[in-house]
PDB file of C-alpha atoms in Angstrom:
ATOM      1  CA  UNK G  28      10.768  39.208 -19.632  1.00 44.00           C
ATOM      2  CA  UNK G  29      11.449  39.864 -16.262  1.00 47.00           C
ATOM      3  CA  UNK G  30      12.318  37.243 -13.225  1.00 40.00           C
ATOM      4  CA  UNK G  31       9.754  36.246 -11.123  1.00 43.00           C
ATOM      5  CA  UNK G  32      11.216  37.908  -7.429  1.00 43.00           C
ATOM      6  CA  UNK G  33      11.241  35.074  -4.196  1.00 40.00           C
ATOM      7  CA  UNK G  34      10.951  36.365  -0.836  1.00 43.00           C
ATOM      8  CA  UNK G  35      13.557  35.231   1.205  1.00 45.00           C
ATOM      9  CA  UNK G  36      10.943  33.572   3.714  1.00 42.00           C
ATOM     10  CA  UNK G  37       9.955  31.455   0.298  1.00 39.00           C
ATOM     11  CA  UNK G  38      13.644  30.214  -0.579  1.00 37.00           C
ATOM     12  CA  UNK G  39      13.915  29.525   2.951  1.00 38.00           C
ATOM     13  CA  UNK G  40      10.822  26.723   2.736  1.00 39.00           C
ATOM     14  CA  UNK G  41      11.695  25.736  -0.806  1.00 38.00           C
ATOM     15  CA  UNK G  42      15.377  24.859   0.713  1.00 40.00           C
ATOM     16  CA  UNK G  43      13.613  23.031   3.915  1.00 39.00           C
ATOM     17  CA  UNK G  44      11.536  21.594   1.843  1.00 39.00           C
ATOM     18  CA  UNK G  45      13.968  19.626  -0.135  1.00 38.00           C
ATOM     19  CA  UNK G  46      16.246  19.070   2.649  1.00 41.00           C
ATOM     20  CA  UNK G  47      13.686  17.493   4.452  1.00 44.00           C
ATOM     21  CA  UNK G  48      11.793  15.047   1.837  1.00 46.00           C
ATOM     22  CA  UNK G  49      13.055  12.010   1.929  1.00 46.00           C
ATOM     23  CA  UNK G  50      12.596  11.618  -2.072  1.00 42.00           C
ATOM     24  CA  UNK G  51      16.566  12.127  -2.330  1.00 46.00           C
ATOM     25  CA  UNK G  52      17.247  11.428  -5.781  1.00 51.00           C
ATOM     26  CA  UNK G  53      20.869   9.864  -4.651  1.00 55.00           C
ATOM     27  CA  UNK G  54      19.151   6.841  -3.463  1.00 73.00           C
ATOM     28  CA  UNK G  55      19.711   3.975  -5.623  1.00 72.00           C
ATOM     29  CA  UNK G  56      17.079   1.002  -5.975  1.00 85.00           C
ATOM     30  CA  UNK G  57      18.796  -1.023  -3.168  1.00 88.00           C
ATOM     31  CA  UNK G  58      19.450   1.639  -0.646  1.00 92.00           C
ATOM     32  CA  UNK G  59      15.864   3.197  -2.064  1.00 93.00           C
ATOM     33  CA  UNK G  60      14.220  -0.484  -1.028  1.00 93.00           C
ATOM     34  CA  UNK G  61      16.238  -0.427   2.430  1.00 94.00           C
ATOM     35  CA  UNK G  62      15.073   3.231   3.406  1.00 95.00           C
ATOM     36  CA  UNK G  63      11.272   2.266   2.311  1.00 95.00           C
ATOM     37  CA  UNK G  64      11.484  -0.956   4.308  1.00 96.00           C
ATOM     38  CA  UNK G  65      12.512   0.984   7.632  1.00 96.00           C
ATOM     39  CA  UNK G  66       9.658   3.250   7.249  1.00 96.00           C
ATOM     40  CA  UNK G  67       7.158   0.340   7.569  1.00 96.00           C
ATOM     41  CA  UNK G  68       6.040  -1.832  10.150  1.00 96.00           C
ATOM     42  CA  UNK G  69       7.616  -4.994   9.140  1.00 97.00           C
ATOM     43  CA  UNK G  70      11.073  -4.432   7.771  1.00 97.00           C
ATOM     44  CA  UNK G  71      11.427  -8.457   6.922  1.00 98.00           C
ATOM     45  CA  UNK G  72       8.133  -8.370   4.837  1.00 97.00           C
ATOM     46  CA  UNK G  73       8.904  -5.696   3.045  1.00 97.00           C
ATOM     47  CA  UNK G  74      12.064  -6.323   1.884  1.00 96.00           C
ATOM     48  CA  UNK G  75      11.511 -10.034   1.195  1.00 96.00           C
ATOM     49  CA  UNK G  76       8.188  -8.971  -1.245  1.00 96.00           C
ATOM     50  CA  UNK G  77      10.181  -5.967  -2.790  1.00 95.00           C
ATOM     51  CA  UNK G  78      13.844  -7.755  -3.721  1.00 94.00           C
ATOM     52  CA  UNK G  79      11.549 -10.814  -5.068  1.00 94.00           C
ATOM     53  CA  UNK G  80       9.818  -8.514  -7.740  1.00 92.00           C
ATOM     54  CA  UNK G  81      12.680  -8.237 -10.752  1.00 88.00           C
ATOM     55  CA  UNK G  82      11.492  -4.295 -10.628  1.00 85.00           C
ATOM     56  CA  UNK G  83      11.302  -3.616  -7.428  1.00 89.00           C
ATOM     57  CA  UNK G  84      14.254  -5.315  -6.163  1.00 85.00           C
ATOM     58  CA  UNK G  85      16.963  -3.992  -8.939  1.00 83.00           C
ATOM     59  CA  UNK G  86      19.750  -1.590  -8.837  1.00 86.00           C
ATOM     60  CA  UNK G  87      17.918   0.686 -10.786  1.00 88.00           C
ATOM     61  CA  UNK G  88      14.610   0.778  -8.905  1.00 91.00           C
ATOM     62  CA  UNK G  89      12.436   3.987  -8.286  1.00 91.00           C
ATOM     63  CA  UNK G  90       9.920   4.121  -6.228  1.00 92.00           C
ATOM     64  CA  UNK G  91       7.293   4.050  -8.396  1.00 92.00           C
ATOM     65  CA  UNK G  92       8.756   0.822  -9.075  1.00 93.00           C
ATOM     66  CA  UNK G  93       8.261  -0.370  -5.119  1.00 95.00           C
ATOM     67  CA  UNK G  94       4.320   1.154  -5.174  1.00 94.00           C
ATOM     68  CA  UNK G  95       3.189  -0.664  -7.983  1.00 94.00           C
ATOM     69  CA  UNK G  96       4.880  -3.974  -7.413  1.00 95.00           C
ATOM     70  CA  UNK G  97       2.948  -3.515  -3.625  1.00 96.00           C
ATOM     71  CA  UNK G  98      -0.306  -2.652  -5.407  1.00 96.00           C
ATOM     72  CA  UNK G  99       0.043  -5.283  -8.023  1.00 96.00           C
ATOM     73  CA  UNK G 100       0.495  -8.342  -5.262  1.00 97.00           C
ATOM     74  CA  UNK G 101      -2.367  -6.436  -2.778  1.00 97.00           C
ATOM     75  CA  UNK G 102      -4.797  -6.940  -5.713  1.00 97.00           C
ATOM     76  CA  UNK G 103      -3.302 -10.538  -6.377  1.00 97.00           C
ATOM     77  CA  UNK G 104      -3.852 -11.331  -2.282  1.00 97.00           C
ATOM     78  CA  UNK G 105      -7.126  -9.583  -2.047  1.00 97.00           C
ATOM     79  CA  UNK G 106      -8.743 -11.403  -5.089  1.00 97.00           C
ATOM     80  CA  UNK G 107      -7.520 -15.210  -4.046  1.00 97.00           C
ATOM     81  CA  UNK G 108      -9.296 -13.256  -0.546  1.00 97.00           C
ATOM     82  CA  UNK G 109     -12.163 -13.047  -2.869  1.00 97.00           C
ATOM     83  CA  UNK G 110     -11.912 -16.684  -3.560  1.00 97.00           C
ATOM     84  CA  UNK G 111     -11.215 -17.901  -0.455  1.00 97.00           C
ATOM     85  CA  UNK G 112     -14.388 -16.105   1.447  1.00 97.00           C
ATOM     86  CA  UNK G 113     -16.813 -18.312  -0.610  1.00 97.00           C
ATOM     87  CA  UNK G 114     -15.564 -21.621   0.365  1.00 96.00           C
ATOM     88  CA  UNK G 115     -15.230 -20.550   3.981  1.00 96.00           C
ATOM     89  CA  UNK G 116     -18.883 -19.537   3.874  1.00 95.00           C
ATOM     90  CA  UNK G 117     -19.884 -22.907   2.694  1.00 95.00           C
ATOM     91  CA  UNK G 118     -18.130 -24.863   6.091  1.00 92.00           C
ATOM     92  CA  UNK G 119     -18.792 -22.104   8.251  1.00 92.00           C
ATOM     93  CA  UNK G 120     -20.944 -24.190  11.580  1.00 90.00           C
ATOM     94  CA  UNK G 121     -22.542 -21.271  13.603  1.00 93.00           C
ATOM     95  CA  UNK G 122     -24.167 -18.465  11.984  1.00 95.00           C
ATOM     96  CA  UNK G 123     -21.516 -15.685  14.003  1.00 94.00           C
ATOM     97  CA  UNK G 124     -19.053 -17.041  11.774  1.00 94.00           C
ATOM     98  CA  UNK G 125     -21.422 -16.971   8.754  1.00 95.00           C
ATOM     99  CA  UNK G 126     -22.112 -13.315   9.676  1.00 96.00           C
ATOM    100  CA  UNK G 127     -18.583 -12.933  10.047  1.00 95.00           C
ATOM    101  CA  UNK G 128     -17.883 -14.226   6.876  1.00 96.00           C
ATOM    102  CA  UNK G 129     -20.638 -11.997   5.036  1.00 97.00           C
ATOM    103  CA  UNK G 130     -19.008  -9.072   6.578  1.00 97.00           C
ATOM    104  CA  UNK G 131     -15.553 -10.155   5.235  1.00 97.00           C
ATOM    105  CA  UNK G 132     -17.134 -10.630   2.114  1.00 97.00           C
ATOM    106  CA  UNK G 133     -18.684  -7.167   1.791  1.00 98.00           C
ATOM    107  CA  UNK G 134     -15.362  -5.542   3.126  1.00 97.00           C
ATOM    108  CA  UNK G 135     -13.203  -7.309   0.492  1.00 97.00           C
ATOM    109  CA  UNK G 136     -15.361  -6.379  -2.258  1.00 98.00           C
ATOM    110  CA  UNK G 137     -14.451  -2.825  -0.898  1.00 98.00           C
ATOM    111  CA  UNK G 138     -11.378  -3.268  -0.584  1.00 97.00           C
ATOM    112  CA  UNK G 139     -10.862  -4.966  -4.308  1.00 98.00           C
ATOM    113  CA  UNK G 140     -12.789  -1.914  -5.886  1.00 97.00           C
ATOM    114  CA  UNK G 141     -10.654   0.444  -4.252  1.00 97.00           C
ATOM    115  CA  UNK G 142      -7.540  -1.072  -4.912  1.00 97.00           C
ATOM    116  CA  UNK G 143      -8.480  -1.211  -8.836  1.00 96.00           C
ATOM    117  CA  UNK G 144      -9.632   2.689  -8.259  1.00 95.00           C
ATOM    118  CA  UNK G 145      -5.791   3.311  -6.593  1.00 95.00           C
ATOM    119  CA  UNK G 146      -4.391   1.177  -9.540  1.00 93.00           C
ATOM    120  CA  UNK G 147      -5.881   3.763 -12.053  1.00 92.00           C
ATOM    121  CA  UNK G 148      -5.209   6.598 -10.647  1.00 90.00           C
ATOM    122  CA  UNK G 149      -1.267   4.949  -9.759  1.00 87.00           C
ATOM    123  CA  UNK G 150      -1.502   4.863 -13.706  1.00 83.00           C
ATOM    124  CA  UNK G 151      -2.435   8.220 -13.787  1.00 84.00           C
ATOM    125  CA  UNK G 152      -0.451  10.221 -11.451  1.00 77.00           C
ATOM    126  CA  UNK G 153      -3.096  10.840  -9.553  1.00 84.00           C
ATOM    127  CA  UNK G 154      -1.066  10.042  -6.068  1.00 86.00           C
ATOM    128  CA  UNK G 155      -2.904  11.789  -3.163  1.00 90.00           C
ATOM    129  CA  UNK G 156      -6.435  10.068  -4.424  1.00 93.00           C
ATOM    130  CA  UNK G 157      -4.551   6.857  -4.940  1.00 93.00           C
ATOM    131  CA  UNK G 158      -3.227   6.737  -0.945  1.00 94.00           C
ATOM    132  CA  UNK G 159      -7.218   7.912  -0.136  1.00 96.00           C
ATOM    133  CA  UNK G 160      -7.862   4.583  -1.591  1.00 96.00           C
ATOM    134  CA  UNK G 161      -5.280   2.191  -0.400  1.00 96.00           C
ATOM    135  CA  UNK G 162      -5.898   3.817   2.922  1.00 96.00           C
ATOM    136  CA  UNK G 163     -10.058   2.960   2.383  1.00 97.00           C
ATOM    137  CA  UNK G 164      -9.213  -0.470   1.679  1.00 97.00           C
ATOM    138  CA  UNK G 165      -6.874  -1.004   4.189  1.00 97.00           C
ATOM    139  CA  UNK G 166      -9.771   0.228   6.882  1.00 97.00           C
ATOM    140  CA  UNK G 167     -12.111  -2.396   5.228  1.00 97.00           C
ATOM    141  CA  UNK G 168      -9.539  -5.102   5.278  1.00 97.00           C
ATOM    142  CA  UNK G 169      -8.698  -4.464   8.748  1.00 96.00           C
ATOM    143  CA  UNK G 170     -12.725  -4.567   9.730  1.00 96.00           C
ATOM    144  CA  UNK G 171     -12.729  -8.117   8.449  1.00 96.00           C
ATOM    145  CA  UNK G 172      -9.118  -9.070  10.055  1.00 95.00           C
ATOM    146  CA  UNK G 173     -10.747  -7.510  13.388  1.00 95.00           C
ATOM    147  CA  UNK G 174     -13.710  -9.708  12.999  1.00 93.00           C
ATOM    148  CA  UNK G 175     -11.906 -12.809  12.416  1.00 92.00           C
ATOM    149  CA  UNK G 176      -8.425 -12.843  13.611  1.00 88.00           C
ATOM    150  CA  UNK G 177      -8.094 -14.893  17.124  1.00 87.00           C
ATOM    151  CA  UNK G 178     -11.318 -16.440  15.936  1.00 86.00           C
ATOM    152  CA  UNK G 179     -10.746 -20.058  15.542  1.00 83.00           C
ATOM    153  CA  UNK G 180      -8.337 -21.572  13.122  1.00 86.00           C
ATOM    154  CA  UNK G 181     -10.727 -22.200  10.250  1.00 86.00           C
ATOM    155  CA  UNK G 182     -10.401 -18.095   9.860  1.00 92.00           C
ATOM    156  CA  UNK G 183      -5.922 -18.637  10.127  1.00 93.00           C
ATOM    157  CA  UNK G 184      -5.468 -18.370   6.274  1.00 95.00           C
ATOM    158  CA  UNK G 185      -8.106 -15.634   5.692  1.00 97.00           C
ATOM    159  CA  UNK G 186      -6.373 -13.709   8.555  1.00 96.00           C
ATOM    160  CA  UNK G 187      -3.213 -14.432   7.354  1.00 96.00           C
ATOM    161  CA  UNK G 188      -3.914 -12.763   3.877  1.00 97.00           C
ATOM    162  CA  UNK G 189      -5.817  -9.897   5.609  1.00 97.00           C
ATOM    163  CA  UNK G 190      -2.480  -9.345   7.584  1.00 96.00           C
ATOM    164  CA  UNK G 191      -0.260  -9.391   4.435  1.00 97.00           C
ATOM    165  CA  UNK G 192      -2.600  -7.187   2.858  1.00 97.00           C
ATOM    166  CA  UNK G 193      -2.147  -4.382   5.538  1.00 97.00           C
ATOM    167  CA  UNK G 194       1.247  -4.557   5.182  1.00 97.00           C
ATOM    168  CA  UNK G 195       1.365  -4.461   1.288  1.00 97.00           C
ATOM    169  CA  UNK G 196      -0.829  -1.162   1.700  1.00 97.00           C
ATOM    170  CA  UNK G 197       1.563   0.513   3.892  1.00 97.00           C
ATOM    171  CA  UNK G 198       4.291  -0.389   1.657  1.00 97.00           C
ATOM    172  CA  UNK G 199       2.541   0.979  -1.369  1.00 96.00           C
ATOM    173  CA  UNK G 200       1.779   4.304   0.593  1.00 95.00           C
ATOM    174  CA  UNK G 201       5.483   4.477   2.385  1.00 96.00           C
ATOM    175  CA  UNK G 202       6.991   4.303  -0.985  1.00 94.00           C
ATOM    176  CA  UNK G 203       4.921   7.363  -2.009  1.00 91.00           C
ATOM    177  CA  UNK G 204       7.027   9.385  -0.178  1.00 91.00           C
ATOM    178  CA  UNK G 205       9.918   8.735  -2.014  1.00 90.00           C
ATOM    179  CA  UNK G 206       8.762   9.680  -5.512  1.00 86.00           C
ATOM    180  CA  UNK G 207      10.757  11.721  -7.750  1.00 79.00           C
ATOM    181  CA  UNK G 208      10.066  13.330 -10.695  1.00 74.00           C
ATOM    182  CA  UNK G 209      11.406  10.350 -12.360  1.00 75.00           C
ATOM    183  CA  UNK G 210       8.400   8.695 -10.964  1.00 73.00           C
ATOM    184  CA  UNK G 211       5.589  10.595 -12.635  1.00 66.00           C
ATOM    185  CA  UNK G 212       7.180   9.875 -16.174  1.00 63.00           C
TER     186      UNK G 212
END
């Protein structure tokens, strides 16, 4: 059976292509959580959500391990969203912030179908559809923080999840980009 033959211009990429991903499998879970964090908007955040999940926060961590404990507490967030919309409908006084509050409604409903779509295809292995839809539900998310935040502090705590949520999706997608083989089993 004989060798498959590389060119050298193919080694070449193959070794600056493993140089240069940051999925170094010499990372351990803590310095793995640190180096995710610093990719991500909100260093503080993410560490603080990521060392409180027993998973995601121990020595032996992987980065699977950081996605899905961000995906996990996005759907938790967007769902008491979900639950939160309703009553805010109900004492909403001018019909902008009824409208607004329709369109929040519409874009969380997105945003909770596509996060259950990424969850599947997390389980899956199916990674570049799965940041497609995080990324789709972060837009919608952010459409209803647009439409809302600065708005009058009866909107504060809806806001306040929207934010959170944001910044759970970028975790889940940062961490992406440290998966391993180890990851996909």
């Amino acid at each position: 059976m004989a060798m498959p033959r590389y060119r050298p211009l193919h080694l070449c990429l193959l070794i600056l292509l493993i140089y240069t991903t940051p999925s170094i499998g010499g990372l351990n879970g803590t310095e793995l959580l640190k180096a995710a964090c610093n990719q991500t908007s909100d260093y503080a955040f993410c560490y603080a959500i990521l060392t409180a999940d027993p998973n995601a926060g121990g020595p032996q961590a992987l980065a699977g391990d950081l996605a899905n404990a961000a995906l996990r507490l996005a759907q938790t967030k967007a769902t008491h969203a979900q639950s939160l919309i309703p009553l805010l409908l109900q004492n909403a006084t001018t019909s902008l912030d009824h409208n607004r509050l329709q369109m929040c409604q519409s874009s969380n409903n997105k945003a909770i179908s596509q996060l259950s779509s990424a969850n599947n295809d997390f389980n899956s292995d199916s990674l570049d559809t799965m940041v497609e839809e995080i990324n789709t539900a972060a837009r919608a998310t952010n459409d209803c923080l647009t439409e809302i935040q600065d708005k009058g502090t009866h909107f504060s705590l809806l806001a306040t999840i929207n934010a959170d949520l944001i910044k759970l999706y970028e975790i889940c997608i940062v961490s992406t980009r440290y998966f391993t083989v180890e990851d996909l089993y």
